[in-house]
Coordinates of C-alpha atoms in Angstrom, one line a residue:
Chain I
M1 CA -11.3 85.3 75.6
A2 CA -7.7 86.4 76.3
P3 CA -5.9 85.4 72.5
Q4 CA -4.0 82.2 72.8
F5 CA -0.5 81.1 72.9
G6 CA -0.5 80.3 68.5
S7 CA -2.9 81.3 68.0
P8 CA -2.9 82.1 64.1
P9 CA -4.7 84.3 62.4
R10 CA -5.4 82.9 59.4
T11 CA -5.6 86.1 57.4
F12 CA -2.6 87.3 57.6
K13 CA 0.3 86.1 55.6
P14 CA 4.0 86.4 55.7
M15 CA 5.1 89.7 53.8
V16 CA 8.2 90.2 52.6
Q17 CA 9.3 93.7 54.3
A18 CA 7.8 91.9 57.1
H19 CA 10.9 93.2 60.7
T20 CA 12.4 90.7 62.1
R21 CA 10.7 91.5 65.4
M22 CA 13.2 90.4 68.2
L23 CA 11.7 89.8 71.6
D24 CA 12.3 92.8 74.8
R25 CA 15.1 91.3 75.5
S26 CA 15.7 93.2 78.8
V27 CA 12.5 91.9 80.4
P28 CA 13.9 89.1 82.5
Q29 CA 13.1 85.6 80.5
A30 CA 13.1 84.0 84.4
V31 CA 9.8 86.2 84.8
K32 CA 8.3 85.4 81.0
A33 CA 6.2 82.8 80.9
A34 CA 6.3 80.3 78.0
V35 CA 4.6 77.1 76.9
M36 CA 7.5 74.3 76.6
V37 CA 6.8 71.4 74.8
I38 CA 9.7 68.6 74.4
G39 CA 9.6 65.4 72.2
G40 CA 10.5 63.5 75.4
A41 CA 13.7 62.3 76.8
E42 CA 15.2 65.7 77.7
D43 CA 18.1 65.2 79.1
K44 CA 17.6 65.3 83.0
I45 CA 20.8 64.4 84.6
H46 CA 24.1 66.5 82.8
G47 CA 23.2 70.1 81.3
R48 CA 19.2 70.2 82.3
E49 CA 19.2 72.7 79.8
I50 CA 15.4 72.0 78.7
L51 CA 14.1 71.8 81.4
H52 CA 16.4 74.1 83.5
A53 CA 14.8 76.7 80.8
F54 CA 10.9 75.6 82.3
F55 CA 12.8 75.7 85.7
Q56 CA 14.3 80.3 84.6
R57 CA 11.1 81.0 82.9
S58 CA 8.6 79.2 86.3
G59 CA 10.2 82.6 88.7
G60 CA 13.8 80.4 88.5
T61 CA 14.8 80.1 92.5
G62 CA 10.9 81.6 93.8
A63 CA 9.0 79.7 91.8
R64 CA 6.5 77.2 92.3
I65 CA 5.6 74.4 90.2
A66 CA 4.2 72.1 89.7
I67 CA 4.0 68.6 88.8
I68 CA 1.0 66.6 86.9
P69 CA 2.7 62.6 86.7
S70 CA -1.3 61.6 85.6
A71 CA -0.2 60.6 82.3
S72 CA 2.1 57.5 83.8
R73 CA 1.7 54.2 85.0
E74 CA 4.1 55.8 87.8
P75 CA 3.6 58.2 88.8
S76 CA 5.0 57.9 92.0
V77 CA 7.8 57.5 90.3
I78 CA 9.2 60.0 87.4
G79 CA 6.9 63.2 90.3
S80 CA 9.3 62.0 92.3
K81 CA 11.9 62.0 90.0
Y82 CA 11.3 65.6 88.3
R83 CA 10.5 67.0 92.0
M84 CA 14.5 65.8 93.0
I85 CA 15.1 68.1 90.2
F86 CA 13.8 71.4 90.0
E87 CA 14.4 71.1 93.7
S88 CA 18.5 70.6 92.8
M89 CA 17.7 73.7 90.5
G90 CA 16.3 76.0 94.3
A91 CA 12.7 76.0 93.7
E92 CA 11.2 77.7 95.9
S93 CA 8.2 74.9 96.4
I94 CA 7.1 71.8 94.2
E95 CA 3.8 70.1 95.1
I96 CA 2.6 67.1 92.6
L97 CA -0.3 66.8 92.0
D98 CA -0.9 63.0 91.7
V99 CA -4.1 63.1 89.9
R100 CA -5.2 59.2 89.5
D101 CA -9.5 59.5 89.3
R102 CA -11.0 62.3 88.2
D103 CA -12.3 63.5 91.6
Q104 CA -9.5 64.3 92.2
G105 CA -9.4 66.6 89.8
S106 CA -11.1 68.5 92.1
N107 CA -8.9 68.2 95.3
E108 CA -9.2 72.0 97.2
S109 CA -5.9 71.3 97.8
Y110 CA -4.1 71.6 94.6
L111 CA -7.0 73.7 93.4
E112 CA -5.0 76.2 96.2
Y113 CA -1.3 75.4 94.7
V114 CA -1.7 75.9 91.1
Y115 CA -3.3 79.5 92.0
S116 CA -0.6 80.3 93.5
C117 CA 2.3 78.7 91.7
T118 CA 4.2 79.9 88.4
G119 CA 4.7 76.6 86.6
V120 CA 3.0 73.6 85.9
F121 CA 5.0 70.8 84.0
M122 CA 3.6 67.7 82.6
T123 CA 5.3 65.2 82.5
G124 CA 4.9 61.9 79.5
G125 CA 3.3 58.6 78.9
D126 CA 0.1 58.1 77.8
Q127 CA -2.0 61.5 76.2
L128 CA -5.5 59.9 76.7
R129 CA -4.2 58.8 80.3
L130 CA -3.8 62.1 80.9
C131 CA -7.0 63.5 78.9
G132 CA -9.4 60.9 80.2
L133 CA -7.9 62.3 83.5
L134 CA -8.2 65.7 83.3
A135 CA -9.9 66.9 80.5
E136 CA -12.5 69.8 81.8
T137 CA -11.9 69.1 85.4
R138 CA -12.1 72.5 87.4
L139 CA -8.4 71.8 88.0
M140 CA -7.6 71.9 84.3
E141 CA -10.0 73.9 83.5
S142 CA -7.8 75.9 86.2
I143 CA -4.2 75.8 85.0
L144 CA -5.4 77.0 80.7
E145 CA -7.0 80.0 81.8
R146 CA -3.9 80.8 83.8
V147 CA -1.6 80.1 80.9
R148 CA -4.4 82.6 78.6
R149 CA -3.6 85.3 80.8
R150 CA 0.3 84.8 81.0
E151 CA -0.3 83.8 84.5
I152 CA 2.3 80.8 84.6
S153 CA 4.0 78.6 82.4
L154 CA 2.9 75.2 81.3
A155 CA 5.6 72.6 80.1
G156 CA 5.3 69.5 78.8
T157 CA 7.3 66.5 77.3
S158 CA 6.5 63.2 75.6
A159 CA 2.3 62.8 76.7
G160 CA 2.1 65.5 77.9
A161 CA 2.9 67.7 74.4
A162 CA 1.1 65.1 72.6
V163 CA -2.1 67.4 74.7
M164 CA -0.7 71.0 73.6
G165 CA -3.5 71.0 70.9
H166 CA -6.8 70.5 69.9
H167 CA -7.1 67.7 68.0
M168 CA -4.4 65.6 69.4
I169 CA -1.9 62.9 68.1
A170 CA -3.4 59.7 70.4
G171 CA -1.8 57.1 68.4
G172 CA -0.4 55.4 65.2
G173 CA 2.5 53.6 63.0
S174 CA 5.4 54.0 60.7
G175 CA 6.9 52.7 58.0
E176 CA 4.1 53.5 55.3
S177 CA 2.7 55.7 52.9
P178 CA 1.0 58.8 54.6
N179 CA -2.9 57.4 55.2
R180 CA -5.3 58.4 57.8
S181 CA -5.3 54.5 59.3
L182 CA -1.5 55.6 59.7
V183 CA -1.6 57.7 63.1
D184 CA -5.5 58.4 65.4
M185 CA -6.6 61.3 66.3
A186 CA -8.1 62.1 69.5
T187 CA -8.9 65.8 71.0
G188 CA -6.3 68.0 73.8
F189 CA -6.3 70.6 76.0
G190 CA -5.9 72.8 73.8
V191 CA -3.2 75.0 74.4
L192 CA -2.1 75.9 70.9
P193 CA -5.3 74.9 68.7
H194 CA -4.5 75.8 66.4
V195 CA -0.9 72.9 66.4
I196 CA -1.1 69.5 65.7
V197 CA 2.2 69.2 68.2
D198 CA 4.1 65.1 67.6
Q199 CA 6.8 64.2 69.4
H200 CA 9.7 62.0 69.2
F201 CA 9.8 63.1 65.9
H202 CA 12.5 62.2 63.8
N203 CA 13.6 59.8 66.9
R204 CA 10.6 57.2 66.0
N205 CA 10.5 58.1 62.5
R206 CA 6.7 59.9 62.6
M207 CA 6.4 62.4 59.9
A208 CA 4.3 59.5 57.0
R209 CA 1.9 59.7 60.5
L210 CA 2.7 64.0 60.8
L211 CA 1.6 63.9 57.0
S212 CA -1.5 62.2 58.0
A213 CA -2.6 64.0 60.7
V214 CA -1.9 66.9 58.3
S215 CA -4.1 65.7 55.8
L216 CA -6.8 65.6 58.6
H217 CA -7.0 69.2 58.8
P218 CA -5.1 70.8 57.4
D219 CA -6.1 74.5 58.6
R220 CA -4.2 73.4 61.6
L221 CA 0.2 73.4 61.7
G222 CA 2.3 70.2 61.9
I223 CA 4.7 70.3 64.3
G224 CA 7.4 67.2 64.9
I225 CA 9.8 68.2 68.1
D226 CA 12.7 65.6 69.0
E227 CA 13.6 64.0 71.4
D228 CA 15.2 66.6 74.0
T229 CA 14.4 68.9 72.2
C230 CA 12.4 71.9 72.7
A231 CA 9.9 74.2 70.8
C232 CA 9.1 77.6 73.1
F233 CA 6.3 79.4 72.1
E234 CA 6.0 82.9 73.5
D235 CA 3.4 84.9 73.9
D236 CA 3.6 86.5 70.7
G237 CA 3.3 83.5 69.2
S238 CA 7.1 83.2 68.2
I239 CA 8.9 79.5 67.9
E240 CA 13.1 78.8 69.8
V241 CA 14.3 76.3 69.8
L242 CA 15.9 74.4 72.3
G243 CA 17.4 71.3 72.8
K244 CA 20.1 68.5 70.8
G245 CA 17.7 67.6 67.9
T246 CA 15.3 69.7 65.2
V247 CA 11.4 70.5 65.5
T248 CA 9.6 69.9 62.5
I249 CA 6.8 72.3 61.8
I250 CA 3.9 71.2 58.2
D251 CA 2.7 75.0 57.1
P252 CA 0.0 73.4 55.2
G253 CA -1.0 77.3 54.3
D254 CA -1.0 77.9 51.1
I255 CA -1.7 73.3 50.3
T256 CA -3.4 73.4 47.0
Y257 CA -5.5 70.2 46.9
T258 CA -5.7 66.9 49.6
N259 CA -7.3 63.2 48.4
Q260 CA -8.3 63.0 51.3
S261 CA -11.9 62.8 51.9
L262 CA -11.6 61.2 49.1
V263 CA -9.7 57.3 49.4
G264 CA -10.1 55.4 51.8
A265 CA -9.0 55.5 55.4
N266 CA -5.7 53.1 54.0
D267 CA -4.8 54.9 50.5
P268 CA -2.1 56.8 50.2
V269 CA -2.6 60.7 50.5
S270 CA -1.9 63.4 48.5
L271 CA -0.7 67.0 49.7
H272 CA 0.5 69.6 47.5
H273 CA 1.7 72.8 48.2
L274 CA 2.2 72.3 52.1
R275 CA 5.9 74.9 53.9
L276 CA 8.6 72.5 55.8
H277 CA 10.9 73.6 57.7
V278 CA 13.7 72.1 59.8
L279 CA 14.6 74.1 62.7
S280 CA 17.4 73.8 65.4
Y281 CA 18.5 75.4 68.5
G282 CA 17.7 78.8 68.5
D283 CA 15.8 79.3 65.6
R284 CA 12.4 81.8 65.9
Y285 CA 9.5 80.7 63.3
S286 CA 6.7 83.0 63.9
I287 CA 3.3 81.5 63.5
P288 CA 1.5 84.7 63.0
M289 CA 3.7 85.2 60.7
R290 CA 4.2 82.3 59.4
R291 CA 8.1 82.1 58.8
V292 CA 11.5 82.1 60.5
V293 CA 11.7 85.0 61.8
S294 CA 16.0 83.6 62.8
T295 CA 18.3 82.3 62.9
G296 CA 20.6 80.5 65.7
Q297 CA 23.9 81.0 66.2
P298 CA 26.4 77.0 65.6
R299 CA 27.5 76.2 69.3
Chain E
M1 CA 24.4 68.0 23.6
A2 CA 20.6 67.1 24.3
P3 CA 18.2 68.7 27.0
Q4 CA 18.6 65.7 30.5
F5 CA 14.9 64.0 31.2
G6 CA 14.6 66.2 34.4
S7 CA 17.1 69.1 33.9
P8 CA 15.6 72.1 35.4
P9 CA 15.8 75.7 33.9
R10 CA 16.2 77.0 37.5
T11 CA 14.9 81.0 36.1
F12 CA 12.0 79.2 35.2
K13 CA 10.3 79.9 38.7
P14 CA 5.7 78.4 38.7
M15 CA 3.3 81.0 37.1
V16 CA 0.3 81.5 38.5
Q17 CA -1.6 81.6 35.0
A18 CA 0.2 79.0 33.9
H19 CA -1.9 76.6 32.0
T20 CA -1.9 72.4 33.1
R21 CA 0.2 71.1 30.4
M22 CA -1.7 68.1 29.2
L23 CA 0.3 65.8 27.6
D24 CA -1.1 64.6 24.0
R25 CA -2.9 61.7 25.1
S26 CA -2.7 61.5 21.5
V27 CA 0.1 59.9 20.9
P28 CA 0.3 55.4 22.1
Q29 CA 2.2 55.1 25.6
A30 CA 3.8 52.6 24.0
V31 CA 6.0 54.7 21.8
K32 CA 6.8 57.3 24.0
A33 CA 10.5 56.8 26.1
A34 CA 9.9 57.5 29.7
V35 CA 12.5 57.1 32.8
M36 CA 10.3 55.3 35.1
V37 CA 12.1 55.1 38.8
I38 CA 11.3 52.5 40.8
G39 CA 10.5 52.4 44.9
G40 CA 11.4 48.8 45.4
A41 CA 9.8 45.6 45.8
E42 CA 6.4 45.8 42.4
D43 CA 4.9 44.2 41.7
K44 CA 6.2 41.3 40.8
I45 CA 2.8 38.9 40.3
H46 CA -0.5 40.2 40.4
G47 CA -1.5 43.8 38.1
R48 CA 2.3 43.7 37.8
E49 CA 0.9 47.6 37.2
I50 CA 4.4 49.3 37.1
L51 CA 6.3 47.0 35.3
H52 CA 3.5 46.9 32.4
A53 CA 4.3 50.3 32.0
F54 CA 7.6 49.6 31.8
F55 CA 6.7 47.0 29.1
Q56 CA 4.7 49.6 27.6
R57 CA 6.5 51.8 27.5
S58 CA 9.3 50.0 25.5
G59 CA 6.3 49.2 22.5
G60 CA 4.8 46.2 24.1
T61 CA 5.0 42.7 21.5
G62 CA 7.2 45.4 20.0
A63 CA 9.6 45.7 22.9
R64 CA 13.3 44.1 23.5
I65 CA 14.6 45.0 25.8
A66 CA 17.8 44.4 28.5
I67 CA 18.1 44.1 32.2
I68 CA 20.6 44.5 34.0
P69 CA 20.9 43.0 37.2
S70 CA 24.3 44.0 37.8
A71 CA 23.6 45.7 41.0
S72 CA 22.3 42.2 42.8
R73 CA 24.9 38.7 44.5
E74 CA 22.3 37.0 42.2
P75 CA 22.5 38.5 39.3
S76 CA 21.3 35.4 38.0
V77 CA 18.5 34.5 40.2
I78 CA 17.0 38.1 39.4
G79 CA 18.0 38.6 35.9
S80 CA 15.7 35.3 35.3
K81 CA 12.9 37.2 37.5
Y82 CA 12.3 39.7 35.6
R83 CA 13.0 38.0 32.0
M84 CA 9.7 36.1 33.0
I85 CA 8.3 39.2 33.6
F86 CA 9.1 40.2 30.2
E87 CA 8.2 37.4 28.2
S88 CA 4.5 36.7 29.3
M89 CA 3.6 39.8 29.2
G90 CA 4.8 39.0 25.3
A91 CA 8.0 41.0 24.3
E92 CA 10.1 40.3 21.2
S93 CA 12.9 40.4 22.7
I94 CA 14.7 40.4 26.4
E95 CA 18.7 39.9 27.4
I96 CA 20.0 40.2 30.5
L97 CA 23.1 42.4 30.7
D98 CA 25.6 40.0 33.3
V99 CA 27.7 42.7 33.4
R100 CA 30.5 41.1 36.4
D101 CA 33.0 42.8 35.8
R102 CA 34.2 46.2 34.1
D103 CA 34.9 44.6 30.9
Q104 CA 31.9 42.8 30.7
G105 CA 30.8 46.8 30.2
S106 CA 32.8 46.9 26.8
N107 CA 30.9 43.8 25.8
E108 CA 30.2 43.8 21.6
S109 CA 27.0 41.9 22.2
Y110 CA 25.8 43.3 24.8
L111 CA 26.6 47.1 23.0
E112 CA 25.4 46.0 20.1
Y113 CA 22.0 44.5 21.8
V114 CA 21.4 47.9 23.4
Y115 CA 22.4 50.3 20.0
S116 CA 18.6 47.5 18.6
C117 CA 17.2 47.7 22.0
T118 CA 13.9 49.6 23.3
G119 CA 13.6 49.9 26.8
V120 CA 16.9 48.9 30.1
F121 CA 15.6 48.2 32.8
M122 CA 18.3 48.0 36.1
T123 CA 17.3 45.7 38.9
G124 CA 17.9 46.2 43.0
G125 CA 20.7 45.0 45.2
D126 CA 23.7 47.8 46.3
Q127 CA 23.8 51.2 44.8
L128 CA 27.7 51.8 44.6
R129 CA 28.3 48.2 43.2
L130 CA 25.8 49.1 39.9
C131 CA 27.7 52.4 39.7
G132 CA 30.6 50.6 40.1
L133 CA 30.5 48.5 37.8
L134 CA 28.8 49.7 35.1
A135 CA 29.8 53.7 35.1
E136 CA 31.6 55.5 32.2
T137 CA 32.0 51.9 30.6
R138 CA 31.0 51.8 26.5
L139 CA 27.7 50.2 27.9
M140 CA 27.0 52.6 30.2
E141 CA 28.1 55.5 27.3
S142 CA 26.1 54.2 25.9
I143 CA 22.4 53.3 27.9
L144 CA 22.8 56.9 28.6
E145 CA 23.0 58.7 25.3
R146 CA 20.0 56.5 23.2
V147 CA 17.7 57.5 27.0
R148 CA 18.7 61.6 26.7
R149 CA 18.1 60.7 22.7
R150 CA 14.5 59.7 23.8
E151 CA 15.3 56.1 21.6
I152 CA 14.1 54.1 24.9
S153 CA 12.8 53.6 27.7
L154 CA 14.8 52.9 30.8
A155 CA 13.3 52.2 34.7
G156 CA 14.6 51.3 37.9
T157 CA 14.4 49.6 40.7
S158 CA 15.7 50.3 44.3
A159 CA 19.7 50.4 43.2
G160 CA 18.5 51.3 39.7
A161 CA 16.8 53.4 40.7
A162 CA 18.7 55.5 43.7
V163 CA 21.9 55.4 40.3
M164 CA 19.6 57.6 38.4
G165 CA 20.2 60.9 40.1
H166 CA 24.9 62.5 39.8
H167 CA 24.9 62.8 43.2
M168 CA 23.6 59.3 45.1
I169 CA 22.5 58.4 48.0
A170 CA 24.7 55.6 48.9
G171 CA 23.6 54.6 52.7
G172 CA 22.2 56.0 56.2
G173 CA 20.5 55.9 58.9
S174 CA 16.8 56.7 60.0
G175 CA 15.8 57.7 63.8
E176 CA 17.2 60.7 64.5
S177 CA 17.5 64.4 63.4
P178 CA 18.6 65.0 59.9
N179 CA 22.3 65.4 60.1
R180 CA 25.0 64.9 57.8
S181 CA 26.6 61.9 58.8
L182 CA 23.4 60.3 58.6
V183 CA 23.7 59.8 55.3
D184 CA 26.2 58.5 52.8
M185 CA 26.7 60.2 49.6
A186 CA 28.5 58.9 46.3
T187 CA 28.0 59.6 42.7
G188 CA 25.6 58.4 40.0
F189 CA 24.8 57.5 36.9
G190 CA 22.8 61.5 36.1
V191 CA 20.4 60.1 34.3
L192 CA 18.6 62.9 36.2
P193 CA 21.2 65.3 37.0
H194 CA 19.5 67.4 38.5
V195 CA 17.5 64.4 41.4
I196 CA 18.4 63.4 44.5
V197 CA 17.0 59.8 44.8
D198 CA 15.4 57.9 47.8
Q199 CA 13.3 55.1 47.6
H200 CA 11.6 52.3 50.2
F201 CA 11.0 56.0 51.2
H202 CA 7.7 56.3 53.9
N203 CA 9.0 52.7 54.2
R204 CA 12.1 52.5 56.1
N205 CA 11.1 56.4 57.6
R206 CA 13.4 57.8 55.5
M207 CA 12.1 61.6 55.0
A208 CA 15.4 62.9 58.3
R209 CA 18.1 61.3 55.4
L210 CA 16.7 62.7 52.1
L211 CA 16.4 65.8 54.0
S212 CA 19.7 65.1 55.2
A213 CA 20.0 65.2 51.3
V214 CA 19.1 68.1 50.2
S215 CA 20.4 69.6 53.2
L216 CA 24.6 69.4 51.8
H217 CA 23.0 69.5 47.6
P218 CA 20.2 73.0 48.5
D219 CA 20.3 73.0 44.1
R220 CA 18.8 69.8 44.0
L221 CA 14.9 67.8 44.7
G222 CA 14.8 65.4 46.3
I223 CA 12.7 63.6 45.6
G224 CA 11.1 60.1 48.1
I225 CA 10.1 57.2 46.4
D226 CA 7.9 53.9 48.8
E227 CA 7.7 50.6 47.2
D228 CA 5.1 49.9 44.8
T229 CA 5.6 53.6 42.9
C230 CA 7.0 54.4 40.7
A231 CA 7.7 58.7 39.7
C232 CA 7.2 58.2 36.6
F233 CA 10.0 61.1 34.6
E234 CA 8.2 62.4 30.9
D235 CA 10.1 64.8 28.8
D236 CA 8.2 67.8 29.1
G237 CA 10.3 67.6 32.7
S238 CA 7.3 66.2 34.6
I239 CA 6.5 63.4 37.2
E240 CA 3.1 61.3 37.7
V241 CA 3.2 58.7 39.7
L242 CA 2.1 55.1 39.7
G243 CA 1.1 52.1 41.3
K244 CA 0.3 51.9 45.1
G245 CA 2.2 54.4 47.5
T246 CA 3.7 58.3 47.4
V247 CA 6.4 60.5 45.5
T248 CA 7.2 63.3 48.4
I249 CA 8.9 66.2 46.7
I250 CA 11.7 68.4 48.4
D251 CA 12.1 71.7 46.3
P252 CA 14.5 73.5 48.8
G253 CA 14.2 76.2 45.1
D254 CA 12.6 79.0 47.7
I255 CA 14.9 77.7 50.6
T256 CA 16.0 80.6 52.4
Y257 CA 18.5 79.4 55.0
T258 CA 20.3 76.3 56.2
N259 CA 23.4 76.4 58.5
Q260 CA 24.2 72.5 57.4
S261 CA 28.0 74.6 56.0
L262 CA 28.6 75.6 60.0
V263 CA 27.5 72.9 62.3
G264 CA 29.5 69.7 62.7
A265 CA 28.7 66.4 61.1
N266 CA 26.5 65.4 63.5
D267 CA 24.7 68.9 64.5
P268 CA 20.6 68.3 63.8
V269 CA 20.3 70.8 60.4
S270 CA 18.0 73.8 60.3
L271 CA 16.2 74.5 56.5
H272 CA 14.0 77.0 56.3
H273 CA 11.3 77.7 53.6
L274 CA 11.2 74.3 51.7
R275 CA 8.0 73.1 49.4
L276 CA 6.8 69.8 49.7
H277 CA 4.7 67.8 48.3
V278 CA 2.6 64.2 48.8
L279 CA 1.8 63.2 45.2
S280 CA -0.3 60.0 44.8
Y281 CA -1.4 58.2 42.1
G282 CA -2.1 60.0 38.4
D283 CA -0.8 62.8 40.5
R284 CA 1.4 64.8 37.8
Y285 CA 4.5 67.6 39.1
S286 CA 6.0 69.9 36.3
I287 CA 9.9 69.6 37.7
P288 CA 10.2 73.2 35.4
M289 CA 7.5 74.1 36.7
R290 CA 8.5 73.8 40.5
R291 CA 4.6 72.4 41.2
V292 CA 2.3 69.4 40.3
V293 CA -0.5 70.2 36.8
S294 CA -3.2 68.2 38.1
T295 CA -3.6 66.4 39.9
G296 CA -5.0 62.3 39.5
Q297 CA -8.1 60.5 40.0
P298 CA -9.6 57.9 43.2
R299 CA -9.9 55.0 42.3

């Protein structure tokens, strides 16, 4: 199996002397595939920074973009909205893969497009709906295979971001001490198998629910992404932050204790010795090294 | 000057081999002074666990308790409520120090009581009001001096908790990426000078505001206390958790970077390499060692 984005060799601990690894900037960004995990509510009107970055990472004016609006209950509306945006940027080709039942997950013309596309964009909506319609369909398997081979860029916003991990936050609450019942877990597409994604993160006060999720799966990295913010996963396992807000990383790599399996579902959880990073624009974090490798410049 | 509660020798780093330091349990809890920082909304009806712990740490049936209701705009009502509670527990003596203007901060009968009391309880309300009325009065200086000498226990709930640090969170918001304008800072009583306290913590989704406060003062320890939860500061600099929720510790001791001074007040802040602990009932954290030294037993 090809290496997967964000797959952390758990024995590869941060080294103090490790050099900051810089990406080769001579490779045009436009042809470098990425997995772009967007916290929802990304700017669709003004600078469109994040959507434009996806357009570029899908090939710019050579981009052939597939839009999957299946998370939404209004797939036509939301699909058309994104089509107009990528059209206005000058994409070569755009198709909406409007899957509304699992049978369409084998649709031959959709499959054909997926094999010729350069980027796939998953919209917001309900992550359980998106997974229910697409998980393990030929269409999704084909997309995931092309992502694993670094042949295409994949972006997801809101629900489309939540599905990126293997363990997926399907829902939950806020305003409580972290506890198991504060978060509903399900299974995502596993594009970034070692990560648990939460979105609309500080905007919807989801720290306690992400901590609750991490207590259930302390072998994963919790990543909370704010609105109009993107965690852009590169093929070296690093994440760069784009957009207006923060990306919060909860790293339980050195965790010494959790009482999660010892207490009731509504009891508060203990989590001792987590590492926490709040990243903003331009900051870059390496998952294999488990540390920040470079900082952004204030703009 | 006598050592202060929670004063962290910053050069004393955690040692892997350090033994878990257990308190001498043969010393009756009732006569061991503590600083009890309560996250608000503590149980006043059923088990009254936290209030009973304060009663015990003030001497039990020998307790002489002073209640300071000055944070509240209804000091008579709230003062009487706590008087009834401590009376029903069997305290030897209770006085309400109902300071409503700064002149009363020199009231001789209040001062006399403070010199004979064994515990002081500060109620909730508005922390700016409490500090405005009492900071640097003879009354408050006398209380703080007796606390520093470990002669009396001091408890504060909600606003009464917020005032414990030197840097005090006076107000703020939620639902945003951490940023400087998300938190209003003022000056507290400095009982625990190296700590920034936040209360009603996960209940009111205050993680982003406490992170914002820590970005402003990365030489302090951020401590978020949930409702009906108490961080009990012992004289060895350790904190034990009582009550129903969690105590969250944000330790910037190893911070490698913050952009706080480089960006605008509304811009998101970066905070790289924080240590995060979520503690629940019975967990004990050592401020000098900067690590959890023992874990509670599920109940």
